Amino acid sequence: MHTNKVRVRFAPSPTGGLHLGGVRTVLYNYLFARQHKGVFIVRIEDTDQSRFVPGAEEYIFNCLKWAGLEPDESVVQGGKYGPYRQSERKPLYRKYAEQLVADGHAYYAFDTPEELDKMRADFKTEQNPSPQYDQHIRGRMRNSLTLPPEEVKHLLDSGAPCVIRIKMPADEVVSFTDMIRGEVNFNTSVVDDKVLLKADGMPTYHLAVVADDYLMEITHAFRGEEWLPSAPVHVLLWKYLFGIDKMPQWAHLPLILGPNGKLSKRDGAKYGFPVFAMNWTDPKTNELTEGFKEKGFLPEAFINMLALLGWNDGTGQEIFTKDELIEKFSMERVHSGGAKFDYEKAKWFNHEWIKQSEPAKLRQQVKQVLAAKNIPAADDLLLDKVILLVKERCHLLTDFAEQAAFFFVAPETYDMDAVKPKWNESKQLFFTEIIRNFELAIVWNAPDLEHNFKEIAAANHLKPGEVLLPFRIMLVGGKFGPHVFDIATLLGKQETIRRIKHFLSLLQ
Ligand code: GLU
């Protein structure tokens, strides 16, 4: 019996990197579960052993951990509905497939791969370029509907390879109500007799998903739109095996679109944006696909952006914390049309989140970014001040490498072209005087430095603009960074003077 408690599941197949569409499915499951004080389950759907990729399962859990979307029940957390890995549930499925055969809703099929190939070749016509094993064809194949019962018994007893296929009804309308799409209807005559149990005894996705959603007491099932065509098979299996009233409520989430149709892993490489949650290295090809994490996204920004890929709360609000999303999310407000992924917009979300984060919250991540560039930033107090000063210039965490590095190490190169052509004697004298003035300075803060700087410029008949840019280049190396006197303040007296002197020596 179903309890009233909401139980939802994300059911990935461990076949590779976790696409942002997958993380969005996780997110919607997670938000829905939290909102309803329910349970969020991750079930590993690894029944297709030919597609199994080592490391992919662990990677998925690492991604969920990074995104802050960890399940309540899974192979990692455990739970009383386990095992949570379908390959470990193998013995559970056969009885359902056999029950379907006994009830006349499924049948044994003994066709060899060669016979299936022959069928596809023999029945191929212009109108039907890829014939399927369906109600028009099943009568001409080697299965328990066409062979005499003794032969079927003999084949089964002798262990001949065989699969179990669903027997799709001839002309029935199957319907269900999707939480996003409303009522959806299918005519069974266009659906093929899908395999439910494979020759190796493993269930296919179709049987396993229905059996496990039942056994795990799933109340709501959210999955990608690409599964919509399989829904009639699943509705029938629910009806035949467990009763339609036990079926979870479904929502088929809209596709995520890239620059050209459905967003693919290849788009990432082509357009230079991440598609996976975290870096993924294909163990077979060693090919690395970049992830949002390593690209420099904050998990808060990543999930905020994903939430809005298909959903909004109707007010125009775009920045949401996870808690706000838990409160406001509703499946009914998810739209059914494809959701366009826009990388510039994704960076905008990240920028907003970086701007509104306290320096201490960003500290560890910025340290890592700097460490990757061999920049030591051991002084937390200084680092926090630097973060505060430059964060609004950073769209990605990795931008801190450029925006914060010069506070910790002097520039290695300088934009000489911006200084040299306009350099002259009076500028040389000005900076010599600045060094003297700074050396005598007792207080060291931005307003005082700026005041002295401008006064000395005026006394030397220089416009501030003429000496501000060279000053910046001396401290930073290039034409970027925050207010130059704020930079000097953080660098401190000794280092500021040292950098001016060093630069002047380069101009000799
Ligand atoms: N294993 C399926 C997948 O990889 C899960 C679909 C579902 O959630 O039912 O997409």
XYZ file of C-alpha atoms and ligand atoms in Angstrom:
518
model
C 0.000 0.000 0.000
C 1.155 3.505 -0.762
C 1.673 5.760 2.177
C 0.766 9.393 1.719
C 4.338 10.485 2.047
C 5.804 12.001 -1.095
C 8.577 9.807 -2.496
C 10.371 10.869 -5.658
C 13.359 9.470 -7.472
C 16.126 10.390 -9.861
C 17.044 7.306 -11.832
C 20.255 7.820 -13.767
C 21.992 5.237 -15.870
C 25.712 5.337 -15.071
C 26.836 5.819 -18.642
C 28.954 8.977 -18.516
C 28.987 12.606 -17.470
C 25.983 14.229 -15.805
C 24.385 16.577 -18.305
C 22.803 19.763 -17.013
C 19.409 18.366 -18.007
C 20.068 15.521 -15.593
C 20.933 17.913 -12.799
C 17.762 19.871 -13.493
C 15.774 16.640 -13.094
C 17.577 16.079 -9.797
C 16.812 19.626 -8.723
C 13.098 19.450 -9.489
C 12.898 16.132 -7.628
C 14.796 17.573 -4.696
C 12.716 20.766 -4.498
C 9.477 18.843 -4.754
C 10.532 16.393 -2.052
C 11.667 19.133 0.329
C 8.546 21.201 -0.282
C 6.327 18.268 0.566
C 8.503 17.038 3.432
C 8.986 13.919 1.370
C 11.844 11.635 0.453
C 14.236 11.993 -2.455
C 15.731 8.765 -3.764
C 18.502 8.089 -6.256
C 18.191 4.748 -8.000
C 20.970 3.566 -10.253
C 19.525 2.101 -13.453
C 22.364 -0.089 -14.635
C 20.511 -2.945 -16.286
C 22.038 -2.244 -19.674
C 25.444 -3.730 -18.956
C 26.726 -2.914 -22.418
C 26.439 0.793 -21.630
C 27.982 0.553 -18.171
C 30.881 2.958 -17.651
C 33.188 2.491 -14.658
C 33.384 5.517 -12.393
C 30.164 7.064 -13.679
C 28.136 6.182 -10.592
C 30.622 7.692 -8.164
C 30.864 10.730 -10.389
C 27.083 11.237 -10.256
C 27.147 11.259 -6.456
C 30.068 13.681 -6.451
C 28.079 16.019 -8.680
C 25.046 15.847 -6.384
C 27.238 16.560 -3.405
C 28.794 19.581 -5.081
C 25.384 20.890 -6.148
C 23.999 20.413 -2.621
C 21.283 18.050 -3.867
C 22.023 14.866 -2.001
C 19.326 12.211 -1.758
C 17.789 10.738 1.381
C 17.958 7.166 0.098
C 20.468 5.707 -2.364
C 23.371 3.293 -2.644
C 25.357 5.845 -0.633
C 22.817 6.823 2.030
C 21.155 3.419 2.236
C 17.463 3.075 3.102
C 14.882 0.401 3.616
C 13.788 0.111 -0.013
C 17.154 -1.127 -1.282
C 19.089 -2.336 -3.075
C 19.166 0.965 -4.944
C 21.171 -0.418 -7.852
C 18.984 -2.264 -10.351
C 21.618 -4.838 -11.279
C 21.460 -5.988 -7.647
C 17.699 -6.319 -7.909
C 17.863 -8.672 -10.888
C 16.031 -11.630 -9.239
C 13.055 -9.406 -8.446
C 11.924 -8.709 -11.984
C 11.378 -12.095 -13.611
C 8.226 -12.870 -11.666
C 6.530 -9.740 -12.986
C 7.442 -10.578 -16.572
C 6.162 -14.126 -16.117
C 2.990 -12.930 -14.495
C 2.373 -10.793 -17.587
C 2.891 -13.843 -19.814
C 0.519 -15.901 -17.684
C -2.114 -13.154 -17.894
C -1.761 -12.897 -21.686
C -0.169 -9.444 -21.691
C 3.286 -10.591 -22.715
C 4.930 -13.472 -24.545
C 8.210 -15.320 -24.964
C 10.133 -14.514 -28.124
C 12.889 -16.792 -29.377
C 14.040 -14.868 -32.425
C 17.795 -14.798 -32.931
C 19.612 -11.568 -33.785
C 19.887 -12.828 -37.375
C 16.145 -13.433 -37.553
C 15.492 -9.938 -36.253
C 17.824 -8.474 -38.863
C 16.054 -10.474 -41.533
C 12.676 -9.196 -40.321
C 13.925 -5.611 -40.539
C 15.175 -6.202 -44.065
C 12.141 -8.204 -45.267
C 9.469 -5.810 -44.041
C 11.237 -2.619 -44.930
C 9.195 -0.464 -47.269
C 9.321 3.153 -48.322
C 6.500 3.991 -45.905
C 8.030 1.915 -43.147
C 11.820 2.242 -43.366
C 12.498 0.719 -39.941
C 9.939 -2.000 -39.206
C 9.420 -2.793 -35.551
C 8.474 -5.954 -33.734
C 4.817 -5.054 -33.302
C 1.320 -6.395 -33.663
C 1.608 -6.535 -37.466
C 4.809 -8.510 -37.399
C 4.645 -10.613 -34.241
C 2.464 -13.184 -35.987
C 5.296 -13.993 -38.363
C 8.035 -14.350 -35.800
C 9.185 -17.198 -33.537
C 7.399 -16.598 -30.283
C 5.011 -18.214 -27.856
C 2.072 -16.748 -29.784
C 3.033 -18.470 -33.030
C 4.801 -21.685 -31.976
C 2.914 -24.734 -30.742
C 2.784 -24.939 -26.917
C 4.918 -28.135 -26.800
C 7.664 -26.438 -28.751
C 7.532 -23.390 -26.499
C 7.786 -25.673 -23.475
C 10.662 -27.541 -25.008
C 12.522 -24.371 -25.896
C 12.020 -22.962 -22.422
C 13.030 -26.214 -20.708
C 16.133 -26.533 -22.840
C 17.181 -23.002 -21.894
C 16.988 -21.605 -25.423
C 17.745 -17.875 -25.447
C 14.518 -15.979 -25.163
C 13.177 -12.576 -24.214
C 9.794 -11.557 -22.886
C 7.945 -8.910 -24.875
C 4.865 -6.918 -23.989
C 1.863 -7.705 -26.204
C 0.626 -4.248 -27.094
C -3.153 -4.202 -27.513
C -4.404 -3.684 -31.056
C -6.184 -0.374 -30.967
C -6.586 1.014 -27.514
C -6.276 4.561 -26.317
C -4.005 4.859 -23.335
C -4.036 8.115 -21.450
C -2.629 9.662 -18.347
C -2.458 13.115 -16.843
C 0.954 14.698 -16.893
C 1.559 17.359 -14.247
C 2.998 19.670 -16.897
C 1.246 18.652 -20.087
C -2.212 17.748 -18.816
C -3.964 14.812 -20.421
C -1.813 12.899 -22.883
C -3.254 10.206 -25.174
C -1.614 7.477 -27.172
C -2.934 4.885 -29.522
C -1.400 1.527 -28.722
C -1.335 0.488 -32.365
C 1.710 2.645 -33.063
C 3.753 1.297 -30.182
C 5.967 -1.747 -30.655
C 6.144 -4.852 -28.466
C 8.990 -3.699 -26.279
C 11.281 -6.246 -24.676
C 10.643 -6.397 -20.923
C 13.050 -9.116 -19.875
C 16.238 -9.763 -21.795
C 17.801 -13.125 -22.594
C 20.320 -12.674 -19.759
C 17.453 -12.291 -17.284
C 17.986 -8.581 -16.854
C 14.904 -6.418 -17.148
C 14.850 -3.600 -19.655
C 14.227 -0.069 -18.469
C 10.478 -0.447 -19.156
C 9.906 -3.301 -16.760
C 12.450 -2.194 -14.198
C 11.167 1.356 -13.929
C 7.595 0.238 -13.318
C 8.505 -2.538 -10.881
C 10.894 -0.336 -8.928
C 8.652 2.705 -8.831
C 6.056 0.358 -7.348
C 8.376 -1.417 -4.919
C 9.940 1.842 -3.790
C 6.491 3.423 -3.341
C 7.260 6.297 -5.660
C 4.431 8.840 -5.658
C 5.678 11.228 -8.368
C 8.034 10.477 -11.243
C 9.796 13.310 -13.037
C 11.834 12.525 -16.087
C 12.953 14.004 -19.379
C 10.557 14.529 -22.256
C 12.436 11.905 -24.274
C 10.612 9.270 -22.201
C 7.155 10.449 -23.219
C 6.861 7.970 -26.139
C 7.474 5.100 -23.692
C 4.743 6.253 -21.339
C 1.957 4.125 -22.907
C 4.009 0.974 -22.267
C 4.492 2.028 -18.669
C 0.835 2.915 -18.158
C -0.147 -0.523 -19.441
C 2.383 -2.253 -17.202
C 0.998 -0.376 -14.216
C -2.491 -1.382 -15.199
C -1.587 -5.040 -15.722
C 0.697 -5.489 -12.722
C -0.199 -3.165 -9.901
C -3.372 -1.232 -10.708
C -3.550 2.167 -12.335
C -4.468 3.848 -9.049
C -1.004 2.995 -7.709
C 0.777 4.672 -10.618
C 2.873 7.689 -9.653
C 1.960 11.056 -11.043
C 4.247 11.851 -13.919
C 5.824 14.998 -15.177
C 7.843 14.951 -18.381
C 10.293 17.827 -18.189
C 10.954 19.981 -21.256
C 14.051 19.466 -23.340
C 16.982 21.771 -22.821
C 17.870 23.427 -26.096
C 21.312 24.552 -27.174
C 22.232 26.902 -30.005
C 21.016 24.269 -32.502
C 18.204 22.131 -31.188
C 18.593 19.739 -28.278
C 21.611 20.648 -26.155
C 24.313 18.046 -26.633
C 27.698 17.322 -25.155
C 29.165 18.252 -28.504
C 27.664 21.757 -28.281
C 29.831 22.325 -25.241
C 33.051 21.631 -27.095
C 31.810 23.510 -30.132
C 30.724 26.703 -28.394
C 33.111 26.596 -25.445
C 30.687 26.217 -22.569
C 30.254 23.435 -20.032
C 27.434 20.922 -20.405
C 28.267 18.577 -17.522
C 28.005 19.439 -13.832
C 31.640 18.533 -13.156
C 34.637 17.596 -15.263
C 34.197 14.164 -16.754
C 36.937 12.092 -18.341
C 35.694 9.297 -20.536
C 37.606 6.233 -19.283
C 37.712 4.709 -22.757
C 38.834 7.670 -24.839
C 40.371 9.796 -22.074
C 38.447 12.696 -23.535
C 37.816 15.417 -20.944
C 34.507 17.287 -20.947
C 34.542 20.421 -18.840
C 32.113 20.890 -15.972
C 30.354 23.899 -14.495
C 32.210 23.437 -11.231
C 35.668 23.601 -12.752
C 34.610 26.395 -15.083
C 34.086 28.499 -11.973
C 30.401 28.266 -11.115
C 29.056 28.479 -7.596
C 26.670 25.615 -6.873
C 24.069 28.145 -5.685
C 24.218 29.917 -9.030
C 24.200 26.671 -10.968
C 21.001 25.409 -9.367
C 19.391 28.852 -9.524
C 20.076 28.941 -13.263
C 18.820 25.372 -13.727
C 15.615 26.047 -11.799
C 14.783 28.813 -14.265
C 15.440 26.565 -17.270
C 11.809 25.640 -17.657
C 10.241 27.274 -14.602
C 9.540 30.740 -13.194
C 7.356 31.944 -10.344
C 5.418 34.389 -12.521
C 6.775 37.532 -10.859
C 9.889 38.091 -12.938
C 12.144 37.282 -9.995
C 15.299 35.541 -11.179
C 17.584 35.181 -8.191
C 16.394 32.496 -5.794
C 18.120 30.789 -2.904
C 17.573 27.068 -2.527
C 15.186 27.710 0.356
C 13.151 30.125 -1.743
C 13.027 27.576 -4.546
C 11.816 24.924 -2.106
C 9.036 27.266 -1.078
C 8.040 28.574 -4.504
C 8.697 25.782 -6.987
C 5.678 24.174 -8.568
C 5.604 21.523 -11.244
C 2.443 23.034 -12.708
C 4.384 26.177 -13.553
C 7.030 24.260 -15.507
C 6.411 24.942 -19.173
C 6.199 22.179 -21.725
C 8.152 23.858 -24.524
C 11.902 23.426 -24.791
C 13.984 25.607 -22.478
C 16.813 27.439 -24.170
C 20.175 27.301 -22.426
C 22.036 30.578 -22.774
C 25.605 30.521 -21.489
C 25.808 34.297 -21.148
C 22.733 34.188 -18.949
C 24.273 31.346 -16.916
C 27.294 33.567 -16.289
C 24.983 36.400 -15.316
C 23.496 34.190 -12.588
C 26.960 33.319 -11.365
C 27.992 36.970 -11.346
C 24.949 37.890 -9.273
C 25.744 35.117 -6.801
C 29.418 36.069 -6.565
C 28.463 39.711 -5.961
C 26.082 38.854 -3.161
C 28.325 36.327 -1.438
C 30.292 37.280 1.665
C 34.061 37.087 1.078
C 34.437 34.396 3.730
C 32.027 32.211 1.776
C 34.070 32.538 -1.392
C 37.431 32.258 0.370
C 38.108 28.542 -0.068
C 37.077 28.493 -3.705
C 39.143 31.581 -4.520
C 42.123 30.072 -2.721
C 41.844 27.015 -4.945
C 41.656 29.144 -8.070
C 44.756 31.059 -7.000
C 46.599 27.919 -5.910
C 45.995 26.424 -9.356
C 47.958 29.381 -10.729
C 50.671 28.918 -8.099
C 49.653 32.056 -6.292
C 49.948 31.719 -2.531
C 47.193 33.510 -0.619
C 47.757 32.448 2.959
C 46.605 35.633 4.663
C 42.833 35.182 5.056
C 42.298 38.727 6.244
C 43.978 40.147 3.185
C 42.267 37.652 0.907
C 38.841 38.631 2.225
C 39.590 42.303 1.587
C 40.766 41.481 -1.924
C 37.643 39.423 -2.610
C 35.434 42.245 -1.402
C 37.229 44.663 -3.679
C 37.204 42.615 -6.882
C 34.213 40.280 -6.674
C 31.933 42.461 -8.747
C 34.422 42.105 -11.601
C 34.222 38.311 -11.574
C 31.608 36.390 -13.545
C 33.320 33.082 -12.868
C 35.325 32.020 -9.823
C 38.224 31.467 -12.203
C 38.163 35.205 -13.006
C 39.642 35.740 -9.539
C 42.935 34.411 -10.905
C 43.386 37.550 -12.959
C 41.507 39.984 -10.750
C 43.173 39.019 -7.475
C 46.629 37.731 -8.393
C 48.442 41.078 -8.400
C 47.616 41.614 -4.742
C 49.763 38.635 -3.879
C 52.478 38.674 -6.521
C 53.913 41.604 -8.462
C 53.061 41.664 -12.167
C 55.398 39.715 -14.374
C 54.564 41.689 -17.457
C 53.426 45.271 -17.969
C 51.357 46.933 -20.637
C 54.265 49.152 -21.683
C 52.470 50.368 -24.799
C 49.947 52.118 -22.626
C 52.686 54.092 -20.856
C 55.826 54.475 -22.913
C 54.634 56.568 -25.866
C 53.342 59.297 -23.542
C 56.099 59.106 -20.947
C 58.060 62.308 -20.309
C 60.313 64.119 -17.900
C 57.506 65.690 -15.891
C 55.881 62.297 -15.281
C 59.231 60.923 -14.213
C 59.598 63.804 -11.743
C 56.030 63.374 -10.553
C 56.541 59.722 -9.625
C 59.861 60.488 -7.967
C 58.008 62.951 -5.806
C 55.214 60.470 -5.197
C 57.763 57.962 -3.896
C 59.115 60.596 -1.471
C 55.631 61.570 -0.380
C 54.544 57.977 0.123
C 57.709 57.186 2.033
C 56.857 59.928 4.499
C 53.218 58.939 4.777
C 52.137 58.045 8.255
C 48.560 57.086 7.461
C 47.935 54.762 4.542
C 44.409 54.869 3.234
C 42.743 55.420 -0.113
C 41.299 58.957 0.463
C 44.605 60.341 1.769
C 46.619 58.707 -0.993
C 44.278 60.024 -3.625
C 44.360 63.515 -2.111
C 48.176 63.630 -2.044
C 48.444 62.119 -5.496
C 46.155 64.724 -7.023
C 47.760 67.620 -5.176
C 51.214 66.661 -6.369
C 49.891 66.203 -9.909
C 48.415 69.703 -9.850
C 51.670 71.161 -8.490
C 53.455 69.511 -11.408
C 50.897 70.826 -13.922
C 49.687 67.333 -14.710
C 46.111 66.266 -15.074
C 45.309 63.327 -12.753
C 44.277 61.277 -15.777
C 47.786 61.525 -17.210
C 49.376 59.820 -14.230
C 46.584 57.593 -12.968
C 46.881 55.087 -15.798
C 50.662 54.706 -15.461
C 50.169 54.315 -11.704
C 47.672 51.523 -12.295
C 49.986 49.763 -14.721
C 52.818 49.971 -12.188
C 50.705 48.230 -9.557
C 48.627 45.854 -11.648
C 50.472 45.344 -14.901
C 47.509 46.193 -17.126
C 44.483 48.391 -17.604
C 42.173 46.560 -15.238
C 41.252 46.173 -11.604
C 39.340 48.204 -9.042
C 39.973 51.779 -7.883
C 43.744 52.243 -7.973
C 44.025 53.844 -4.518
C 42.128 50.911 -3.035
C 44.700 48.661 -4.664
C 47.563 50.698 -3.209
C 45.922 50.616 0.209
C 45.763 46.834 0.209
C 49.230 46.417 -1.232
C 50.600 48.518 1.613
C 53.179 51.225 1.671
C 56.329 49.190 1.096
C 54.981 47.148 -1.769
C 53.388 50.127 -3.522
C 56.656 52.059 -3.403
C 58.594 48.992 -4.484
C 56.377 48.514 -7.534
C 56.659 52.191 -8.572
C 60.441 52.044 -8.257
C 60.661 48.818 -10.173
C 58.558 50.162 -12.997
C 60.578 53.375 -13.207
C 63.702 51.253 -13.496
C 62.158 49.416 -16.446
C 61.628 52.736 -18.200
C 65.293 53.717 -17.941
N 17.290 5.502 -16.464
C 16.533 6.491 -17.137
C 17.485 7.535 -17.682
O 18.643 7.284 -17.717
C 15.566 7.103 -16.163
C 14.296 7.639 -16.700
C 13.283 7.801 -15.570
O 13.504 8.668 -14.719
O 12.311 7.073 -15.516
O 17.126 8.593 -18.117
